[in-house]
Short mmCIF file of C-alpha atoms (C1' of nucleotides) in Angstrom, two decimals:
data_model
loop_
_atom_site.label_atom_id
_atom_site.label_comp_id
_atom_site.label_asym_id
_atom_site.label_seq_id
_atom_site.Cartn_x
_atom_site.Cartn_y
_atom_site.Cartn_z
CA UNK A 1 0.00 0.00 0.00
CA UNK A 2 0.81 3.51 -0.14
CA UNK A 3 2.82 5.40 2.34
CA UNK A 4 0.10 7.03 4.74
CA UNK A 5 0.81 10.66 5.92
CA UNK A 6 2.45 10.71 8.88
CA UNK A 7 -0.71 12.05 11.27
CA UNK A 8 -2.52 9.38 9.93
CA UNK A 9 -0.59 6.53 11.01
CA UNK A 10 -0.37 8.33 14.09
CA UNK A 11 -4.16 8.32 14.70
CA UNK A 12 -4.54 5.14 13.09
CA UNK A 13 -2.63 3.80 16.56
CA UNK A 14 -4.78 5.93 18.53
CA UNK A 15 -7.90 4.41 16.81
CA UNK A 16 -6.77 1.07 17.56
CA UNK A 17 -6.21 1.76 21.24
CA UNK A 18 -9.51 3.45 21.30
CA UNK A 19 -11.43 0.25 19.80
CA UNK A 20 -9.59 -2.34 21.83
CA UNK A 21 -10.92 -0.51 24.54
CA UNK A 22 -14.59 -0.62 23.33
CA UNK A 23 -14.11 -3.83 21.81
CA UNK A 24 -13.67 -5.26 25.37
CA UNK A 25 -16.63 -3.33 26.43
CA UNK A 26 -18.61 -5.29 24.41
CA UNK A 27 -19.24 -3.02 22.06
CA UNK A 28 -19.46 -4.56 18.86
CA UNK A 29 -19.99 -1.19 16.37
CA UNK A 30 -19.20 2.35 16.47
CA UNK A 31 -19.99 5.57 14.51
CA UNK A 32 -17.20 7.68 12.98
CA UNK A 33 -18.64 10.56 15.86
CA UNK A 34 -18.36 8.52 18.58
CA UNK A 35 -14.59 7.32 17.95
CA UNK A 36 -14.06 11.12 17.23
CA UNK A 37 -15.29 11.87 20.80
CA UNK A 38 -12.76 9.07 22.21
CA UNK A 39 -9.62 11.18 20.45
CA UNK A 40 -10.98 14.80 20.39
CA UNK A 41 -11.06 15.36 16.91
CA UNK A 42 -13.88 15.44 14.21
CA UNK A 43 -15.67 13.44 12.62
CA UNK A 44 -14.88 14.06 9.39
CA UNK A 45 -11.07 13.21 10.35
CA UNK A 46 -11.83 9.90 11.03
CA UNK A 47 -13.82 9.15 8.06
CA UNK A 48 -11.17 11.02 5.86
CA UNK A 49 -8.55 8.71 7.62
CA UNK A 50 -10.34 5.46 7.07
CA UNK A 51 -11.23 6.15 3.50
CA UNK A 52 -7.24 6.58 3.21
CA UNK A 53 -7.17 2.50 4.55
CA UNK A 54 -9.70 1.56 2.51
CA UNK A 55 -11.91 0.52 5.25
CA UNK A 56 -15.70 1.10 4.85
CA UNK A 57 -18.46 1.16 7.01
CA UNK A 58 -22.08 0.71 7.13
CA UNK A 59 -24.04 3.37 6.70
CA UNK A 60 -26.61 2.34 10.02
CA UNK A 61 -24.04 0.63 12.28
CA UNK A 62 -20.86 2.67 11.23
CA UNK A 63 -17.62 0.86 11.83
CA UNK A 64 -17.60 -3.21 12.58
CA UNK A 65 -15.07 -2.49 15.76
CA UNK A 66 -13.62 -6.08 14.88
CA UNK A 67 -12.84 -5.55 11.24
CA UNK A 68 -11.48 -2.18 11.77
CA UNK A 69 -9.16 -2.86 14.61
CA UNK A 70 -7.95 -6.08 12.02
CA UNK A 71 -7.62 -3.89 9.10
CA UNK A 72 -5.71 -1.44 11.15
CA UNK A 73 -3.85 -4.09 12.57
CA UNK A 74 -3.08 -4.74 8.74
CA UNK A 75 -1.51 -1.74 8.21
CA UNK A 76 -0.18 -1.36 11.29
CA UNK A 77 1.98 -4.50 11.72
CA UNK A 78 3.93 -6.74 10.16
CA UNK A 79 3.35 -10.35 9.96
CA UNK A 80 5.94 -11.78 12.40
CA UNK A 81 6.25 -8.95 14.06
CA UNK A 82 9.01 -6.00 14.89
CA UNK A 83 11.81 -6.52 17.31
CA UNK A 84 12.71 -3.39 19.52
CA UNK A 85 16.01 -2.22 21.63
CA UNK A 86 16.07 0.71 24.50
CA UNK A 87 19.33 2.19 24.49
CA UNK A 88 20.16 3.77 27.73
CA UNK A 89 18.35 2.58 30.51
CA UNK A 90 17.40 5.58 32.77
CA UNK A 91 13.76 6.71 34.01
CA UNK A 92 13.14 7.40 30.60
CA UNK A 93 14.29 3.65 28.79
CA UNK A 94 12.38 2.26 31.90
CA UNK A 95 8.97 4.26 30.75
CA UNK A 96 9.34 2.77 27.57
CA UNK A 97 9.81 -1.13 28.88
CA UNK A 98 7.44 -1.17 31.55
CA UNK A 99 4.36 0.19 29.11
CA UNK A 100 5.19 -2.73 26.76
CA UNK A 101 5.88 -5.64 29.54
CA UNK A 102 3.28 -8.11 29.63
CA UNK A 103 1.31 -6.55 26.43
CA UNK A 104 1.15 -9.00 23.29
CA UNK A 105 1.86 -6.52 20.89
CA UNK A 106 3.90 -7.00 17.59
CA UNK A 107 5.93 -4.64 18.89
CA UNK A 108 8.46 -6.41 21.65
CA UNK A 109 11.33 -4.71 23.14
CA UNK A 110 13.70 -7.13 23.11
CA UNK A 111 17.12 -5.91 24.64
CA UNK A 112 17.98 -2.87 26.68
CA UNK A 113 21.52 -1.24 26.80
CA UNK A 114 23.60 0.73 29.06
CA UNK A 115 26.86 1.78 29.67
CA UNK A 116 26.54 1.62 33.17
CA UNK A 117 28.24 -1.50 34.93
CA UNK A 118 25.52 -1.64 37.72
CA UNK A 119 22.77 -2.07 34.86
CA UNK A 120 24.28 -4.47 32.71
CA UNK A 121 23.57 -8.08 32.98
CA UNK A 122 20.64 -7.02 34.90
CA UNK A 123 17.04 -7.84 33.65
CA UNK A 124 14.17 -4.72 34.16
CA UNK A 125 10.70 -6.00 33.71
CA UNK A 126 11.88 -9.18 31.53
CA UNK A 127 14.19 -7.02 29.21
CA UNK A 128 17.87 -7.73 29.18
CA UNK A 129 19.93 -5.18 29.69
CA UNK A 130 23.49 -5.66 27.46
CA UNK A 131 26.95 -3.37 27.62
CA UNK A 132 26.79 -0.80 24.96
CA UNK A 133 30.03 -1.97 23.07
CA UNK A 134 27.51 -5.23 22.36
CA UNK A 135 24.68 -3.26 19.93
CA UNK A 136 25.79 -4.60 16.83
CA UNK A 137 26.39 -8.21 18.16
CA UNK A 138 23.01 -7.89 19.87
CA UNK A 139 20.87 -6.18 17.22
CA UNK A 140 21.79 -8.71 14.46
CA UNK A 141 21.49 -11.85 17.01
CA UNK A 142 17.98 -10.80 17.84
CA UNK A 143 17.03 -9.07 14.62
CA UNK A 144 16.17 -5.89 16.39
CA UNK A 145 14.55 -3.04 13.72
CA UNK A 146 13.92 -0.03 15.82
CA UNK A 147 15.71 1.31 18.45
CA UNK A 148 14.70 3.66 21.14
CA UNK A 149 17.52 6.51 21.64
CA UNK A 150 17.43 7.67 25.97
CA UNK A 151 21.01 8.26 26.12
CA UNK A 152 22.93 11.15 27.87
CA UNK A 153 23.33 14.24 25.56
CA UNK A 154 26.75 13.80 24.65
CA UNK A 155 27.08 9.84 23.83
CA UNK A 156 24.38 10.43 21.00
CA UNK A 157 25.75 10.89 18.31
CA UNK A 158 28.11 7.94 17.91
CA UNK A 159 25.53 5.98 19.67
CA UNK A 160 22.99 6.57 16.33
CA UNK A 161 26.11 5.86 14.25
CA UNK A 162 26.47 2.83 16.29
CA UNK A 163 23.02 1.76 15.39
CA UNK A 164 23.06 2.82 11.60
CA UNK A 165 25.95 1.00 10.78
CA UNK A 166 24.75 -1.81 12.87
CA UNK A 167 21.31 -1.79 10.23
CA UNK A 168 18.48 -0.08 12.42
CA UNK A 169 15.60 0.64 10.15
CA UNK A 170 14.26 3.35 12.46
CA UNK A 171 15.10 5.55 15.63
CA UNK A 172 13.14 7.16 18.06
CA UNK A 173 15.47 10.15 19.30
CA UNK A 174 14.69 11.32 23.00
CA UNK A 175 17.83 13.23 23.53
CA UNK A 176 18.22 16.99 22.97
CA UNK A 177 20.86 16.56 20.60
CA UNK A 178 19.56 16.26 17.28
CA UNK A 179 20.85 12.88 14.78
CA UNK A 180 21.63 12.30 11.09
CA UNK A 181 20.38 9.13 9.30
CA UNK A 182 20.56 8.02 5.87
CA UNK A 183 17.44 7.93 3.68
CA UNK A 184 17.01 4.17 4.33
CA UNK A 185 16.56 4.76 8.68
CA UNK A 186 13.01 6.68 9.68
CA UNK A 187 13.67 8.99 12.07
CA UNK A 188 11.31 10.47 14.80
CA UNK A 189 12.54 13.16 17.08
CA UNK A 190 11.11 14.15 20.44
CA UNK A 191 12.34 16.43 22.74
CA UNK A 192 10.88 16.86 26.17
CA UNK A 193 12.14 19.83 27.24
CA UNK A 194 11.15 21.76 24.03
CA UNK A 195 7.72 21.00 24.32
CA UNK A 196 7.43 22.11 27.95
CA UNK A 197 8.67 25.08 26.89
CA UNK A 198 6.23 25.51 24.12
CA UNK A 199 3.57 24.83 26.28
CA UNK A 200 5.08 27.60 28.72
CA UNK A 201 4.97 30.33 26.17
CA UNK A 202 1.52 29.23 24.92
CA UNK A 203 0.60 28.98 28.76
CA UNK A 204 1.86 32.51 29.42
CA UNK A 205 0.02 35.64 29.71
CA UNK B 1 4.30 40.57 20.49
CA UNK B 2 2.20 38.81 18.38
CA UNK B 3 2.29 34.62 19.05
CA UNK B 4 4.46 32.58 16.76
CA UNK B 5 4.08 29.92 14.85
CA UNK B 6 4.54 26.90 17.29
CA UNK B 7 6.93 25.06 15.09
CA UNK B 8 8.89 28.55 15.66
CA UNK B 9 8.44 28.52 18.94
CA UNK B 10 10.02 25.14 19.14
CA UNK B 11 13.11 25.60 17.47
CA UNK B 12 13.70 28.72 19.39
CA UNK B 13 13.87 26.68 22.05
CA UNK B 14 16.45 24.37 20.56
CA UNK B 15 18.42 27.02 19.13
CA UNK B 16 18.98 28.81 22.79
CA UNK B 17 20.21 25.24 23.88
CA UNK B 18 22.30 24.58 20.69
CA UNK B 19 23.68 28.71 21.13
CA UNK B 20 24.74 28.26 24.98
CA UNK B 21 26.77 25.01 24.12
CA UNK B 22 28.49 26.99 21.57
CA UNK B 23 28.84 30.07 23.88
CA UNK B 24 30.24 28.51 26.46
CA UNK B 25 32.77 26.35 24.02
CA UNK B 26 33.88 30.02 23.39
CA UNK B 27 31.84 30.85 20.03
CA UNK B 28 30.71 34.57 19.70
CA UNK B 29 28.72 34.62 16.38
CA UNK B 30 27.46 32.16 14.39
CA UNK B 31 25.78 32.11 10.79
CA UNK B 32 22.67 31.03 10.15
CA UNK B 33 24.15 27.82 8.21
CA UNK B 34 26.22 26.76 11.20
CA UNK B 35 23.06 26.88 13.74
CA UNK B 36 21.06 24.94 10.93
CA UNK B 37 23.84 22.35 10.88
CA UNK B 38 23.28 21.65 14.67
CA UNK B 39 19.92 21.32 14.50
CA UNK B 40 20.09 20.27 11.18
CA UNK B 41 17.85 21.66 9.47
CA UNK B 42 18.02 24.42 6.84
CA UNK B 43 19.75 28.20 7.05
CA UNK B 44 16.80 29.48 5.63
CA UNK B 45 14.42 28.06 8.20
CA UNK B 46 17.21 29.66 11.14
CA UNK B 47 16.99 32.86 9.10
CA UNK B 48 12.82 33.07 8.42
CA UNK B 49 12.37 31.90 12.24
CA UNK B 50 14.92 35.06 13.41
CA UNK B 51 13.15 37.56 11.43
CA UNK B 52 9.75 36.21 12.94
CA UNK B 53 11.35 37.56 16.20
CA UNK B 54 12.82 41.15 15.14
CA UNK B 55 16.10 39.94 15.90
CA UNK B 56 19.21 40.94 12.86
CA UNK B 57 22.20 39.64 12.35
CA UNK B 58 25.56 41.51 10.75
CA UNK B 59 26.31 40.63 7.26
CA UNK B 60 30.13 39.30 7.70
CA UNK B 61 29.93 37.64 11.67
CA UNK B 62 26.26 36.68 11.28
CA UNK B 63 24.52 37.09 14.60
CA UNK B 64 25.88 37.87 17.82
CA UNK B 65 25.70 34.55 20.34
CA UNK B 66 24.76 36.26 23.73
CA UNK B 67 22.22 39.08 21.68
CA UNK B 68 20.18 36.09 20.18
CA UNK B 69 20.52 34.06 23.55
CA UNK B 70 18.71 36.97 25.49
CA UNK B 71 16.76 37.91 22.11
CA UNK B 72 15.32 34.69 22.91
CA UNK B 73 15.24 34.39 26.26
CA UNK B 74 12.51 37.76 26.00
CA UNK B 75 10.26 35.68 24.21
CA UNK B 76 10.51 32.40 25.81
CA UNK B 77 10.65 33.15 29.47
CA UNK B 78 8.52 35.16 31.58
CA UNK B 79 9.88 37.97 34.25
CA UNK B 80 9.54 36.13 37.36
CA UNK B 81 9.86 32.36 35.80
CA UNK B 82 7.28 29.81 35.77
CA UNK B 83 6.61 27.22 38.09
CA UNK B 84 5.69 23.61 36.99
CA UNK B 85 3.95 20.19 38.75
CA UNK B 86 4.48 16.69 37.53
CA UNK B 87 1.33 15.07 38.20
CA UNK B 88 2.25 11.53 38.68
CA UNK B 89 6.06 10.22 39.73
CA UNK B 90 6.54 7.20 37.79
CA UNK B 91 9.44 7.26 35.63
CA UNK B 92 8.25 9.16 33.16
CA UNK B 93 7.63 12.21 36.36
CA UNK B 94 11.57 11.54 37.52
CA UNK B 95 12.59 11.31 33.83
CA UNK B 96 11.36 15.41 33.77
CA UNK B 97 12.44 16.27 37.22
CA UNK B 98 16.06 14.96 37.07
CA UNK B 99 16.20 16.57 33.78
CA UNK B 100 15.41 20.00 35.43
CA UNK B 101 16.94 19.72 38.86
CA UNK B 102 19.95 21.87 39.45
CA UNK B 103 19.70 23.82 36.28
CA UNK B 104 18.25 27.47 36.87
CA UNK B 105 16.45 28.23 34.36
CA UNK B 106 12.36 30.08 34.31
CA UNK B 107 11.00 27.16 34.40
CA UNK B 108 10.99 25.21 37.98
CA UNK B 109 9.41 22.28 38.88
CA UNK B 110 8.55 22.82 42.33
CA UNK B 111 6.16 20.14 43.09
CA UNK B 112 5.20 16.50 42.45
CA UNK B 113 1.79 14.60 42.90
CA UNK B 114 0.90 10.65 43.44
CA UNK B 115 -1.26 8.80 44.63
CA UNK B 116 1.22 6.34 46.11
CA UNK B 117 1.46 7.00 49.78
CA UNK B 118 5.17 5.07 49.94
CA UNK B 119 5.89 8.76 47.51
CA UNK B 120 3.71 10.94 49.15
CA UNK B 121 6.04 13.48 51.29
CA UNK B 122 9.08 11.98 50.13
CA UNK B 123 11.44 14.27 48.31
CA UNK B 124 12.82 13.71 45.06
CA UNK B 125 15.58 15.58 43.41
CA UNK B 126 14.45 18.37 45.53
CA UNK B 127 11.19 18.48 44.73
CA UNK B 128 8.37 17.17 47.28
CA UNK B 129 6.22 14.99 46.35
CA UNK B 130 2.63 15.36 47.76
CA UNK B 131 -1.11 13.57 48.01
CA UNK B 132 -2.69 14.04 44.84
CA UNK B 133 -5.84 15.14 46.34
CA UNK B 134 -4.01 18.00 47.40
CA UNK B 135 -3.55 19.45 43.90
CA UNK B 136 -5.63 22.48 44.32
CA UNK B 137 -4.29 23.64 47.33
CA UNK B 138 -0.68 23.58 46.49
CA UNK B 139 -1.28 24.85 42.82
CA UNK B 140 -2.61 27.36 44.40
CA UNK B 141 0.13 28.18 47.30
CA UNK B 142 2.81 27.65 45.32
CA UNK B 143 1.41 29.55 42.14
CA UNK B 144 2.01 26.97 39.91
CA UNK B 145 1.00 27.33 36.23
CA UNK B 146 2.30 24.30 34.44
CA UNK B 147 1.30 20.83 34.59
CA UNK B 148 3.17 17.93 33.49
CA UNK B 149 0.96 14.38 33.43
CA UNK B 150 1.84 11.51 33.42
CA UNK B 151 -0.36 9.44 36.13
CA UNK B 152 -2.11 6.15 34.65
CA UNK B 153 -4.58 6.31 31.63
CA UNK B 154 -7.42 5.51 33.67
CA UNK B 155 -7.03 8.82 36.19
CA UNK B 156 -6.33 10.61 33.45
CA UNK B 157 -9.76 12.75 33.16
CA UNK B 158 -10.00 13.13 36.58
CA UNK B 159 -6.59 14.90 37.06
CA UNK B 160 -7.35 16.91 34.22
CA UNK B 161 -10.27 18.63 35.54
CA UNK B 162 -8.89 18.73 39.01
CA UNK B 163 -5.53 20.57 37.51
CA UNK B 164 -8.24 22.95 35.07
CA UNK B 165 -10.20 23.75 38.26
CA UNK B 166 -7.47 24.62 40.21
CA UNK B 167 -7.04 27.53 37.03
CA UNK B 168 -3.71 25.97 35.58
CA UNK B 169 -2.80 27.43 32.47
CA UNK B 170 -1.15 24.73 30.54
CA UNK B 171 -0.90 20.80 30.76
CA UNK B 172 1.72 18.75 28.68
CA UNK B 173 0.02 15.19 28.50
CA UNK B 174 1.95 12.55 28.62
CA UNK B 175 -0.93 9.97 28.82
CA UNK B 176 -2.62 7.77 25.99
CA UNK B 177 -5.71 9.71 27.07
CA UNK B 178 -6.64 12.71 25.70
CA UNK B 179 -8.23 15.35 27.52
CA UNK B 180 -10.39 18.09 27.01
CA UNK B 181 -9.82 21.83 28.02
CA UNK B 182 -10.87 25.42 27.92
CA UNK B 183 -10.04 27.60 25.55
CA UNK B 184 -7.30 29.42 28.00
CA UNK B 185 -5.55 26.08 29.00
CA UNK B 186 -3.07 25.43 26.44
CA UNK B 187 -2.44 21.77 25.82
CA UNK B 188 0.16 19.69 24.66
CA UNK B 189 -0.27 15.87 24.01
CA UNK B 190 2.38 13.42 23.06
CA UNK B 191 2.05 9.36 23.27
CA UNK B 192 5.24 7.73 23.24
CA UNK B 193 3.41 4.43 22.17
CA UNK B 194 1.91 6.22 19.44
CA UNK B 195 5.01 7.66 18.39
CA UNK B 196 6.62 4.14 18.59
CA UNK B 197 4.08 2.76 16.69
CA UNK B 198 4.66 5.45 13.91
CA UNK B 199 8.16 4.71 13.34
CA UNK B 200 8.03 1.02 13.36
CA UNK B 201 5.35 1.43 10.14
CA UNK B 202 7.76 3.90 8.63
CA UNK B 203 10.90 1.44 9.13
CA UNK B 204 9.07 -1.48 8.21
CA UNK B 205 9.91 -2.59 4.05
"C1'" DA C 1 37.30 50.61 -8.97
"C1'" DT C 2 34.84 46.82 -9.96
"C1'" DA C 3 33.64 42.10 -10.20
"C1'" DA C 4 32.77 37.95 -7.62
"C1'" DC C 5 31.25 36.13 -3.54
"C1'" DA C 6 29.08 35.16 0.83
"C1'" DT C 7 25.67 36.24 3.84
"C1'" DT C 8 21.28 38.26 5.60
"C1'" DG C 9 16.22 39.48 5.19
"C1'" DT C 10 11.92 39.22 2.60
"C1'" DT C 11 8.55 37.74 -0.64
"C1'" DA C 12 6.52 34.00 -3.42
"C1'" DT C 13 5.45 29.26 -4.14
"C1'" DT C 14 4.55 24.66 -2.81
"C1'" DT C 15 3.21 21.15 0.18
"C1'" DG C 16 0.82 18.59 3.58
"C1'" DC C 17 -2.84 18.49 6.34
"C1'" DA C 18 -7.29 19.90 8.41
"C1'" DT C 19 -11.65 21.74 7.67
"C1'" DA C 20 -15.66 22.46 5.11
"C1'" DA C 21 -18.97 21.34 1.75
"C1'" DC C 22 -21.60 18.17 -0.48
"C1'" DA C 23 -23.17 13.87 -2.78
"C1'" DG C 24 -25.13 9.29 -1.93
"C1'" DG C 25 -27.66 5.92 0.45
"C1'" DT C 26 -30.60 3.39 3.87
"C1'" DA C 27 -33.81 2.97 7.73
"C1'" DG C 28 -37.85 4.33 9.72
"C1'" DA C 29 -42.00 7.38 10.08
"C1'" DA C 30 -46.00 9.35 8.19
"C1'" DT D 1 -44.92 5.30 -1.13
"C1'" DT D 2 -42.48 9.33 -0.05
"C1'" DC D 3 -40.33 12.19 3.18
"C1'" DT D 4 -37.10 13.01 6.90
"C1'" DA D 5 -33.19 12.07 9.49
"C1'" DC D 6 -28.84 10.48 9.89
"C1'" DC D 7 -25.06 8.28 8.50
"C1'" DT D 8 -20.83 7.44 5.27
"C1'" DG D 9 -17.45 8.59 1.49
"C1'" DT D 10 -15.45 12.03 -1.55
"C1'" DT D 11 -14.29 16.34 -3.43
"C1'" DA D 12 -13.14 21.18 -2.71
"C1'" DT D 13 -11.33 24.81 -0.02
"C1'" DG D 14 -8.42 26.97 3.45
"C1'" DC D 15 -4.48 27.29 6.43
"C1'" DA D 16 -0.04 26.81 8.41
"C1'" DA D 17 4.41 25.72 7.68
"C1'" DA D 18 8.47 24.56 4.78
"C1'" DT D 19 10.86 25.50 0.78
"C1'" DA D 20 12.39 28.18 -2.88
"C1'" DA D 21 13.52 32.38 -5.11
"C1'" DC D 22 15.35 36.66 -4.96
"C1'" DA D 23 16.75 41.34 -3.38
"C1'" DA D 24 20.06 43.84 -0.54
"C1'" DT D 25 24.57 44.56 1.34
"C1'" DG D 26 29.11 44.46 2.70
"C1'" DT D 27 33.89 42.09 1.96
"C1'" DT D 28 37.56 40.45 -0.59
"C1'" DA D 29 40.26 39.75 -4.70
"C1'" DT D 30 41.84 41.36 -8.93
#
DNA sequence: ATAACATTGTTATTTGCATAACAGGTAGAA
DNA sequence: TTCTACCTGTTATGCAAATAACAATGTTAT
């Protein structure tokens, strides 16, 4: 298929959160107003996002929950799944690996790493955590696509060379300091302290 | 002055961080190509976002370190600084308060809220962390305008309002919830799963 | 002196995305 | 039946932001 825009996949997770959550309800359909209500957005967003899938309703019942959280799930995922790798394992890494423990996702973090002696070896919420000298060994043993960037500032950048050359597909960058990938890695940037300071100038006056 | 574009308002803040390192290394000017390569993006977006805030470079340095630092600083920060809660001290909470702790900047977090009572009154990083249920009355002591949440999903709305009655003025959302708010409550929401999930369809093929 | 160059500041264009408008269709009521 | 109400799906418009194009200006080299 087509690459999606970017806010669509985006709400396409959020849909699929939301309908899990009705789906265990027991609800069994749901109109394109009511899912709108779950997110806070419009309707017409949601229909304009599902007509981008492909995915079409019924015009009394709205949405089959089932189908839609499958065909989602078909855009979503792969088939056996994506393997995932925290790399520095502070309160941040942690976040990450406790949301994910337990859930039956096809997204499983697989490996944590550190560079502190006190953390490697160690196992956080089923996740081992490995010496950072072992990322390439590790990521091509386990097959590990994405990694999850929570190091200190300054060990970034040859940390992200350290996964690019070791064949990440994609990086999620939590550290201030921003990375460059070749066109082959996807790269998502989020920076914590930015957007509390965006929120302090909206906040202000 | 009139409000910026938020995606302005971001870099700003990135750029301030990116011109202190380089102040501090000993760097007095910089072009507008050399602060795009740290943040890599383009000169031209430095150069449009600098002119959105009045401030003017010199043709042969290119702009003055310490001028743009406090050229920015005018915009960002407010006289008397800002103070900021995190609402729920999981990991996420610490992740944001260790972050902050020790550097003096406008923004302070000066308080922390759970409903764990092994937290409650415990101090963490040098901030104390109190009952949740006494949101209103320390928001309100301590003048606190920014909120920071991160408690789990399911006491989500109820935070919310309690942090909207208590007249905060903006709320950075870390939950998979979303929330509603009055038009004078700026809000900021960001799902790490969500963003997760985005890359791993991006890196996938 | 003047041409070539490097850099800033501004205006114009394009793009991606959200919003709005509307066309189509089915159930139920009168 | 026929009308109304209420959905969905699609096309059209508007908006915000990024990119591109270009004008202005001072510096250096010839």
């Amino acid at each position: 298929m087509k690459k999606l825009p970017g806010k669509t996949v985006e709400r396409l997770s959020k849909y699929r959160r939301a309908l899990l959550y009705s789906f265990k309800s027991g609800k069994e359909h749901i109109f394109s107003h009511e899912l709108a209500e779950l997110l806070h957005i419009t309707p017409v967003q949601v229909r304009r996002d599902l007509m981008l899938i492909g995915y079409t309703g019924t015009l009394r019942k709205g949405y089959d929950i089932k189908e839609l959280i499958d065909r989602i799930a078909i855009i979503l995922d792969t088939e056996i799944g994506q393997k995932v790798a925290v790399v520095g394992l502070g309160n941040l890494g942690r976040a990450f690996i406790r949301y994910f423990a337990g859930k039956r996702t096809k997204l499983s973090i697989v490996a944590a790493f550190d560079a502190n002696p006190d953390k490697v070896d160690t196992v956080y919420e089923g996740v081992p955590c490995y010496e950072v000298n072992r990322i390439a060994e590790i990521i091509l043993r386990e097959q590990i696509s994405i990694a999850i960037l929570t190091v200190p500032v300054n060990e970034t950048t040859d940390i992200a060379n350290e996964l690019i050359k070791s064949g990440i597909k994609g990086i999620l960058n939590y550290t201030s300091r921003s990375i460059n990938v070749p066109q082959d890695v996807f790269l998502e940037e989020y920076d914590m302290v930015t957007s509390l300071e965006k929120v302090a100038y909206f906040a202000k006056q």
